[in-house]
């Protein structure tokens, strides 16, 4: 069935290392993807997004890669810091229209060891 | 939290009682959403709104109703709360036009005993 899912529910990395969080999607018609960060007790916070006409997009210390061939999305965090510890969600816009509904993955918990 | 406030932030209620959660935004954005978040299910859309008095159902709308009589307020009502509605509820908005990015409020933790 259609889904947006994450390969790993938990990820533990050493401070200073790079982190890679993965996400799979199954609807080839989806054209917009977002990564969110959620810290304990807070709402999801927008990190970075990418449209399907792009393969890569970079932000501050973060990079999102989109592989449409295998329907795979990844979030790379460079030089991971303790403040990066959180749950990370990918989300998919399936309607293709503004205001379209997002479908969220289950989330990956990132734990950064000092 | 993206110019969104939610009230109350925490509520404990009993089964069968009505509950209304409020989402308030200060920037006159058109699109507003209500989600619930539960362990093992992630974020699931309950209802959404495209404008004043213009609302539609999401994937888990049973047992919930919404109203939007003013641009700035989107209300979520549980007519008769059940224990299965114990959850954390998030409101989200889309800012401006030409974008699909949703920004979330701080959430309301609801416990139904």
PDB file of C-alpha atoms in Angstrom:
ATOM      1  CA  UNK A   1       0.000   0.000   0.000  1.00  0.00           C
ATOM      2  CA  UNK A   2       0.963   3.629  -0.153  1.00  0.00           C
ATOM      3  CA  UNK A   3       3.115   4.792   2.692  1.00  0.00           C
ATOM      4  CA  UNK A   4       5.802   7.112   3.808  1.00  0.00           C
ATOM      5  CA  UNK A   5       8.109   5.230   6.093  1.00  0.00           C
ATOM      6  CA  UNK A   6      11.478   5.308   7.754  1.00  0.00           C
ATOM      7  CA  UNK A   7      14.053   2.550   7.573  1.00  0.00           C
ATOM      8  CA  UNK A   8      15.400   2.960  11.114  1.00  0.00           C
ATOM      9  CA  UNK A   9      13.363   3.892  14.172  1.00  0.00           C
ATOM     10  CA  UNK A  10      16.436   4.910  16.196  1.00  0.00           C
ATOM     11  CA  UNK A  11      19.853   6.249  15.318  1.00  0.00           C
ATOM     12  CA  UNK A  12      22.703   6.879  17.719  1.00  0.00           C
ATOM     13  CA  UNK A  13      25.718   8.892  16.596  1.00  0.00           C
ATOM     14  CA  UNK A  14      28.778  10.419  18.172  1.00  0.00           C
ATOM     15  CA  UNK A  15      28.951  14.172  18.467  1.00  0.00           C
ATOM     16  CA  UNK A  16      30.775  15.576  15.471  1.00  0.00           C
ATOM     17  CA  UNK A  17      29.915  12.685  13.179  1.00  0.00           C
ATOM     18  CA  UNK A  18      27.546  12.976  10.243  1.00  0.00           C
ATOM     19  CA  UNK A  19      24.031  11.558  10.541  1.00  0.00           C
ATOM     20  CA  UNK A  20      21.918  10.086   7.778  1.00  0.00           C
ATOM     21  CA  UNK A  21      18.209   9.525   8.260  1.00  0.00           C
ATOM     22  CA  UNK A  22      16.324   7.657   5.562  1.00  0.00           C
ATOM     23  CA  UNK A  23      12.756   7.671   4.341  1.00  0.00           C
ATOM     24  CA  UNK A  24      10.934   5.635   1.703  1.00  0.00           C
ATOM     25  CA  UNK A  25       7.820   6.673  -0.151  1.00  0.00           C
ATOM     26  CA  UNK A  26       5.630   4.673  -2.479  1.00  0.00           C
ATOM     27  CA  UNK A  27       3.564   7.211  -4.420  1.00  0.00           C
ATOM     28  CA  UNK A  28       5.443   8.228  -7.547  1.00  0.00           C
ATOM     29  CA  UNK A  29       2.975  11.090  -8.036  1.00  0.00           C
ATOM     30  CA  UNK A  30       4.196  12.855  -4.896  1.00  0.00           C
ATOM     31  CA  UNK A  31       6.040  16.013  -5.801  1.00  0.00           C
ATOM     32  CA  UNK A  32       6.961  17.662  -2.533  1.00  0.00           C
ATOM     33  CA  UNK A  33       8.779  16.368   0.523  1.00  0.00           C
ATOM     34  CA  UNK A  34       9.558  17.927   3.878  1.00  0.00           C
ATOM     35  CA  UNK A  35      11.750  17.018   6.818  1.00  0.00           C
ATOM     36  CA  UNK A  36      10.688  18.012  10.320  1.00  0.00           C
ATOM     37  CA  UNK A  37      12.489  17.897  13.646  1.00  0.00           C
ATOM     38  CA  UNK A  38      10.527  17.350  16.830  1.00  0.00           C
ATOM     39  CA  UNK A  39      12.038  17.854  20.246  1.00  0.00           C
ATOM     40  CA  UNK A  40      10.412  16.397  23.311  1.00  0.00           C
ATOM     41  CA  UNK A  41       7.294  18.298  24.314  1.00  0.00           C
ATOM     42  CA  UNK A  42       7.296  20.538  21.257  1.00  0.00           C
ATOM     43  CA  UNK A  43       5.629  20.706  17.888  1.00  0.00           C
ATOM     44  CA  UNK A  44       7.364  19.569  14.699  1.00  0.00           C
ATOM     45  CA  UNK A  45       9.788  22.145  13.371  1.00  0.00           C
ATOM     46  CA  UNK A  46      10.436  22.613   9.645  1.00  0.00           C
ATOM     47  CA  UNK A  47      14.005  21.786   8.631  1.00  0.00           C
ATOM     48  CA  UNK A  48      14.186  21.583   4.874  1.00  0.00           C
ATOM     49  CA  UNK A  49      12.072  20.680   1.872  1.00  0.00           C
ATOM     50  CA  UNK A  50      12.592  19.499  -1.677  1.00  0.00           C
ATOM     51  CA  UNK A  51      10.479  19.294  -4.799  1.00  0.00           C
ATOM     52  CA  UNK A  52      10.543  16.369  -7.172  1.00  0.00           C
ATOM     53  CA  UNK A  53      12.297  18.358  -9.902  1.00  0.00           C
ATOM     54  CA  UNK A  54      15.410  18.422  -7.708  1.00  0.00           C
ATOM     55  CA  UNK A  55      17.798  15.679  -6.538  1.00  0.00           C
ATOM     56  CA  UNK A  56      19.526  17.575  -3.779  1.00  0.00           C
ATOM     57  CA  UNK A  57      19.029  20.599  -1.642  1.00  0.00           C
ATOM     58  CA  UNK A  58      21.311  22.021   1.013  1.00  0.00           C
ATOM     59  CA  UNK A  59      20.651  24.077   4.079  1.00  0.00           C
ATOM     60  CA  UNK A  60      22.710  24.992   7.071  1.00  0.00           C
ATOM     61  CA  UNK A  61      24.450  21.720   8.079  1.00  0.00           C
ATOM     62  CA  UNK A  62      21.629  19.729   6.475  1.00  0.00           C
ATOM     63  CA  UNK A  63      21.231  18.211   3.037  1.00  0.00           C
ATOM     64  CA  UNK A  64      18.221  16.430   1.626  1.00  0.00           C
ATOM     65  CA  UNK A  65      18.674  13.934  -1.182  1.00  0.00           C
ATOM     66  CA  UNK A  66      15.834  12.664  -3.338  1.00  0.00           C
ATOM     67  CA  UNK A  67      16.127   9.526  -5.440  1.00  0.00           C
ATOM     68  CA  UNK A  68      12.954   9.258  -7.480  1.00  0.00           C
ATOM     69  CA  UNK A  69      14.048   6.054  -9.169  1.00  0.00           C
ATOM     70  CA  UNK A  70      13.868   4.098  -5.926  1.00  0.00           C
ATOM     71  CA  UNK A  71      11.474   6.487  -4.159  1.00  0.00           C
ATOM     72  CA  UNK A  72      13.919   7.285  -1.401  1.00  0.00           C
ATOM     73  CA  UNK A  73      14.557  10.420   0.606  1.00  0.00           C
ATOM     74  CA  UNK A  74      17.378  11.078   3.039  1.00  0.00           C
ATOM     75  CA  UNK A  75      18.361  13.781   5.476  1.00  0.00           C
ATOM     76  CA  UNK A  76      22.039  14.292   6.139  1.00  0.00           C
ATOM     77  CA  UNK A  77      23.160  16.282   9.157  1.00  0.00           C
ATOM     78  CA  UNK A  78      26.779  17.351   9.155  1.00  0.00           C
ATOM     79  CA  UNK A  79      28.838  17.548  12.344  1.00  0.00           C
ATOM     80  CA  UNK A  80      25.964  16.353  14.507  1.00  0.00           C
ATOM     81  CA  UNK A  81      25.573  18.230  17.775  1.00  0.00           C
ATOM     82  CA  UNK A  82      23.783  17.342  21.031  1.00  0.00           C
ATOM     83  CA  UNK A  83      21.100  19.880  20.101  1.00  0.00           C
ATOM     84  CA  UNK A  84      20.272  17.750  17.069  1.00  0.00           C
ATOM     85  CA  UNK A  85      18.895  15.025  19.342  1.00  0.00           C
ATOM     86  CA  UNK A  86      15.216  14.743  18.432  1.00  0.00           C
ATOM     87  CA  UNK A  87      12.738  12.744  16.389  1.00  0.00           C
ATOM     88  CA  UNK A  88      12.913  13.432  12.671  1.00  0.00           C
ATOM     89  CA  UNK A  89       9.921  12.981  10.374  1.00  0.00           C
ATOM     90  CA  UNK A  90       9.649  12.987   6.644  1.00  0.00           C
ATOM     91  CA  UNK A  91       6.386  14.093   5.072  1.00  0.00           C
ATOM     92  CA  UNK A  92       4.995  13.760   1.608  1.00  0.00           C
ATOM     93  CA  UNK A  93       2.551  15.957  -0.271  1.00  0.00           C
ATOM     94  CA  UNK A  94       0.457  13.732  -2.463  1.00  0.00           C
ATOM     95  CA  UNK A  95      -2.091  16.137  -3.796  1.00  0.00           C
ATOM     96  CA  UNK A  96       0.282  18.316  -5.763  1.00  0.00           C
ATOM     97  CA  UNK A  97      -1.857  21.315  -4.947  1.00  0.00           C
ATOM     98  CA  UNK A  98      -1.268  24.083  -2.492  1.00  0.00           C
ATOM     99  CA  UNK A  99      -2.881  23.284   0.779  1.00  0.00           C
ATOM    100  CA  UNK A 100      -2.595  19.610   0.015  1.00  0.00           C
ATOM    101  CA  UNK A 101      -2.551  17.154   2.821  1.00  0.00           C
ATOM    102  CA  UNK A 102       0.738  15.848   4.141  1.00  0.00           C
ATOM    103  CA  UNK A 103       1.355  12.193   4.921  1.00  0.00           C
ATOM    104  CA  UNK A 104       3.930  11.660   7.665  1.00  0.00           C
ATOM    105  CA  UNK A 105       6.347   8.846   8.323  1.00  0.00           C
ATOM    106  CA  UNK A 106       6.653   7.275  11.757  1.00  0.00           C
ATOM    107  CA  UNK A 107       9.805   9.150  12.705  1.00  0.00           C
ATOM    108  CA  UNK A 108      13.411   8.315  13.554  1.00  0.00           C
ATOM    109  CA  UNK A 109      14.811   9.172  16.948  1.00  0.00           C
ATOM    110  CA  UNK A 110      18.300  10.605  16.698  1.00  0.00           C
ATOM    111  CA  UNK A 111      20.451  10.376  19.804  1.00  0.00           C
ATOM    112  CA  UNK A 112      23.760  12.228  19.885  1.00  0.00           C
ATOM    113  CA  UNK A 113      26.404  10.946  22.264  1.00  0.00           C
ATOM    114  CA  UNK A 114      28.840  13.525  23.648  1.00  0.00           C
TER     115      UNK A 114
ATOM    116  CA  UNK B   1       6.038  28.168  17.175  1.00  0.00           C
ATOM    117  CA  UNK B   2       5.249  29.730  13.801  1.00  0.00           C
ATOM    118  CA  UNK B   3       2.909  32.426  15.182  1.00  0.00           C
ATOM    119  CA  UNK B   4       0.422  29.815  16.320  1.00  0.00           C
ATOM    120  CA  UNK B   5      -0.958  29.409  19.805  1.00  0.00           C
ATOM    121  CA  UNK B   6      -2.964  26.479  21.061  1.00  0.00           C
ATOM    122  CA  UNK B   7      -5.174  26.403  24.118  1.00  0.00           C
ATOM    123  CA  UNK B   8      -5.340  24.778  26.488  1.00  0.00           C
ATOM    124  CA  UNK B   9      -1.858  23.283  26.480  1.00  0.00           C
ATOM    125  CA  UNK B  10      -2.902  20.481  28.797  1.00  0.00           C
ATOM    126  CA  UNK B  11      -6.312  19.102  29.666  1.00  0.00           C
ATOM    127  CA  UNK B  12      -7.634  16.165  31.627  1.00  0.00           C
ATOM    128  CA  UNK B  13     -11.276  15.295  31.165  1.00  0.00           C
ATOM    129  CA  UNK B  14     -13.674  12.434  31.698  1.00  0.00           C
ATOM    130  CA  UNK B  15     -15.232  10.118  29.158  1.00  0.00           C
ATOM    131  CA  UNK B  16     -18.430  11.514  27.694  1.00  0.00           C
ATOM    132  CA  UNK B  17     -17.663  15.182  28.263  1.00  0.00           C
ATOM    133  CA  UNK B  18     -17.362  17.690  25.412  1.00  0.00           C
ATOM    134  CA  UNK B  19     -13.963  19.240  24.793  1.00  0.00           C
ATOM    135  CA  UNK B  20     -12.964  22.107  22.514  1.00  0.00           C
ATOM    136  CA  UNK B  21      -9.397  22.867  21.554  1.00  0.00           C
ATOM    137  CA  UNK B  22      -8.465  26.195  20.043  1.00  0.00           C
ATOM    138  CA  UNK B  23      -5.860  27.062  17.470  1.00  0.00           C
ATOM    139  CA  UNK B  24      -5.149  30.760  16.998  1.00  0.00           C
ATOM    140  CA  UNK B  25      -2.962  32.396  14.375  1.00  0.00           C
ATOM    141  CA  UNK B  26      -2.208  36.061  14.049  1.00  0.00           C
ATOM    142  CA  UNK B  27      -1.226  36.385  10.381  1.00  0.00           C
ATOM    143  CA  UNK B  28      -4.476  35.723   8.480  1.00  0.00           C
ATOM    144  CA  UNK B  29      -3.235  32.566   6.805  1.00  0.00           C
ATOM    145  CA  UNK B  30      -5.792  30.685   4.797  1.00  0.00           C
ATOM    146  CA  UNK B  31      -4.899  27.056   5.436  1.00  0.00           C
ATOM    147  CA  UNK B  32      -5.127  25.459   8.869  1.00  0.00           C
ATOM    148  CA  UNK B  33      -4.903  21.843   9.985  1.00  0.00           C
ATOM    149  CA  UNK B  34      -5.546  19.682  13.031  1.00  0.00           C
ATOM    150  CA  UNK B  35      -3.446  16.562  13.671  1.00  0.00           C
ATOM    151  CA  UNK B  36      -3.203  14.043  16.425  1.00  0.00           C
ATOM    152  CA  UNK B  37       0.036  12.345  17.375  1.00  0.00           C
ATOM    153  CA  UNK B  38       0.153   8.920  18.982  1.00  0.00           C
ATOM    154  CA  UNK B  39       3.008   6.463  19.549  1.00  0.00           C
ATOM    155  CA  UNK B  40       3.244   4.083  16.633  1.00  0.00           C
ATOM    156  CA  UNK B  41       1.033   6.203  14.392  1.00  0.00           C
ATOM    157  CA  UNK B  42       2.952   9.405  13.866  1.00  0.00           C
ATOM    158  CA  UNK B  43       0.987  12.483  12.886  1.00  0.00           C
ATOM    159  CA  UNK B  44      -2.466  11.883  11.446  1.00  0.00           C
ATOM    160  CA  UNK B  45      -4.719  14.509   9.926  1.00  0.00           C
ATOM    161  CA  UNK B  46      -8.089  15.006  11.610  1.00  0.00           C
ATOM    162  CA  UNK B  47      -9.615  17.979   9.772  1.00  0.00           C
ATOM    163  CA  UNK B  48      -8.394  20.898   7.764  1.00  0.00           C
ATOM    164  CA  UNK B  49      -9.642  24.260   6.565  1.00  0.00           C
ATOM    165  CA  UNK B  50      -9.167  26.220   3.375  1.00  0.00           C
ATOM    166  CA  UNK B  51     -10.796  29.351   4.695  1.00  0.00           C
ATOM    167  CA  UNK B  52     -13.606  30.712   6.808  1.00  0.00           C
ATOM    168  CA  UNK B  53     -16.431  28.165   6.978  1.00  0.00           C
ATOM    169  CA  UNK B  54     -14.553  25.969   4.521  1.00  0.00           C
ATOM    170  CA  UNK B  55     -13.453  22.723   6.174  1.00  0.00           C
ATOM    171  CA  UNK B  56     -12.927  19.110   5.194  1.00  0.00           C
ATOM    172  CA  UNK B  57     -12.201  15.753   6.793  1.00  0.00           C
ATOM    173  CA  UNK B  58      -8.861  14.117   7.174  1.00  0.00           C
ATOM    174  CA  UNK B  59      -8.025  10.458   7.677  1.00  0.00           C
ATOM    175  CA  UNK B  60      -9.136  10.200  11.336  1.00  0.00           C
ATOM    176  CA  UNK B  61     -12.122  12.547  11.540  1.00  0.00           C
ATOM    177  CA  UNK B  62     -14.599  10.240  13.303  1.00  0.00           C
ATOM    178  CA  UNK B  63     -15.588  11.666  16.691  1.00  0.00           C
ATOM    179  CA  UNK B  64     -14.305  15.142  15.859  1.00  0.00           C
ATOM    180  CA  UNK B  65     -15.852  18.279  14.438  1.00  0.00           C
ATOM    181  CA  UNK B  66     -14.308  21.619  13.547  1.00  0.00           C
ATOM    182  CA  UNK B  67     -15.379  25.176  13.020  1.00  0.00           C
ATOM    183  CA  UNK B  68     -13.762  28.199  11.497  1.00  0.00           C
ATOM    184  CA  UNK B  69     -15.903  31.296  11.846  1.00  0.00           C
ATOM    185  CA  UNK B  70     -12.909  33.646  11.754  1.00  0.00           C
ATOM    186  CA  UNK B  71      -9.687  33.423   9.792  1.00  0.00           C
ATOM    187  CA  UNK B  72      -7.561  33.425  12.916  1.00  0.00           C
ATOM    188  CA  UNK B  73      -9.302  30.660  14.859  1.00  0.00           C
ATOM    189  CA  UNK B  74      -9.731  26.978  14.054  1.00  0.00           C
ATOM    190  CA  UNK B  75     -11.601  25.034  16.730  1.00  0.00           C
ATOM    191  CA  UNK B  76     -11.532  21.283  17.219  1.00  0.00           C
ATOM    192  CA  UNK B  77     -14.404  19.761  19.190  1.00  0.00           C
ATOM    193  CA  UNK B  78     -14.769  16.340  20.699  1.00  0.00           C
ATOM    194  CA  UNK B  79     -18.528  16.134  21.233  1.00  0.00           C
ATOM    195  CA  UNK B  80     -18.252  13.238  23.673  1.00  0.00           C
ATOM    196  CA  UNK B  81     -14.673  12.427  24.555  1.00  0.00           C
ATOM    197  CA  UNK B  82     -13.507   8.811  24.656  1.00  0.00           C
ATOM    198  CA  UNK B  83     -10.324   7.291  26.057  1.00  0.00           C
ATOM    199  CA  UNK B  84      -9.155   6.547  22.500  1.00  0.00           C
ATOM    200  CA  UNK B  85      -8.962  10.296  21.953  1.00  0.00           C
ATOM    201  CA  UNK B  86      -6.239  10.655  24.537  1.00  0.00           C
ATOM    202  CA  UNK B  87      -3.456  12.115  22.441  1.00  0.00           C
ATOM    203  CA  UNK B  88      -1.352  15.135  21.660  1.00  0.00           C
ATOM    204  CA  UNK B  89      -3.092  17.481  19.247  1.00  0.00           C
ATOM    205  CA  UNK B  90      -1.218  19.792  16.917  1.00  0.00           C
ATOM    206  CA  UNK B  91      -2.461  22.637  14.819  1.00  0.00           C
ATOM    207  CA  UNK B  92      -0.597  23.647  11.668  1.00  0.00           C
ATOM    208  CA  UNK B  93      -0.799  26.449   9.132  1.00  0.00           C
ATOM    209  CA  UNK B  94       0.548  27.195   5.703  1.00  0.00           C
ATOM    210  CA  UNK B  95       2.068  30.632   5.522  1.00  0.00           C
ATOM    211  CA  UNK B  96       1.336  32.750   2.517  1.00  0.00           C
ATOM    212  CA  UNK B  97       0.806  31.509  -1.016  1.00  0.00           C
ATOM    213  CA  UNK B  98       2.833  29.457  -3.433  1.00  0.00           C
ATOM    214  CA  UNK B  99       4.032  27.047  -0.780  1.00  0.00           C
ATOM    215  CA  UNK B 100       2.910  23.766   0.746  1.00  0.00           C
ATOM    216  CA  UNK B 101       5.037  23.900   3.891  1.00  0.00           C
ATOM    217  CA  UNK B 102       3.076  23.429   7.075  1.00  0.00           C
ATOM    218  CA  UNK B 103       4.219  25.035  10.339  1.00  0.00           C
ATOM    219  CA  UNK B 104       3.109  23.621  13.640  1.00  0.00           C
ATOM    220  CA  UNK B 105       1.913  24.974  16.951  1.00  0.00           C
ATOM    221  CA  UNK B 106       3.153  23.804  20.367  1.00  0.00           C
ATOM    222  CA  UNK B 107       0.468  21.151  20.841  1.00  0.00           C
ATOM    223  CA  UNK B 108      -2.236  20.297  23.373  1.00  0.00           C
ATOM    224  CA  UNK B 109      -1.908  17.207  25.514  1.00  0.00           C
ATOM    225  CA  UNK B 110      -5.368  15.764  26.148  1.00  0.00           C
ATOM    226  CA  UNK B 111      -6.060  12.947  28.570  1.00  0.00           C
ATOM    227  CA  UNK B 112      -9.500  11.344  28.659  1.00  0.00           C
ATOM    228  CA  UNK B 113     -10.081   9.259  31.770  1.00  0.00           C
TER     229      UNK B 113
END
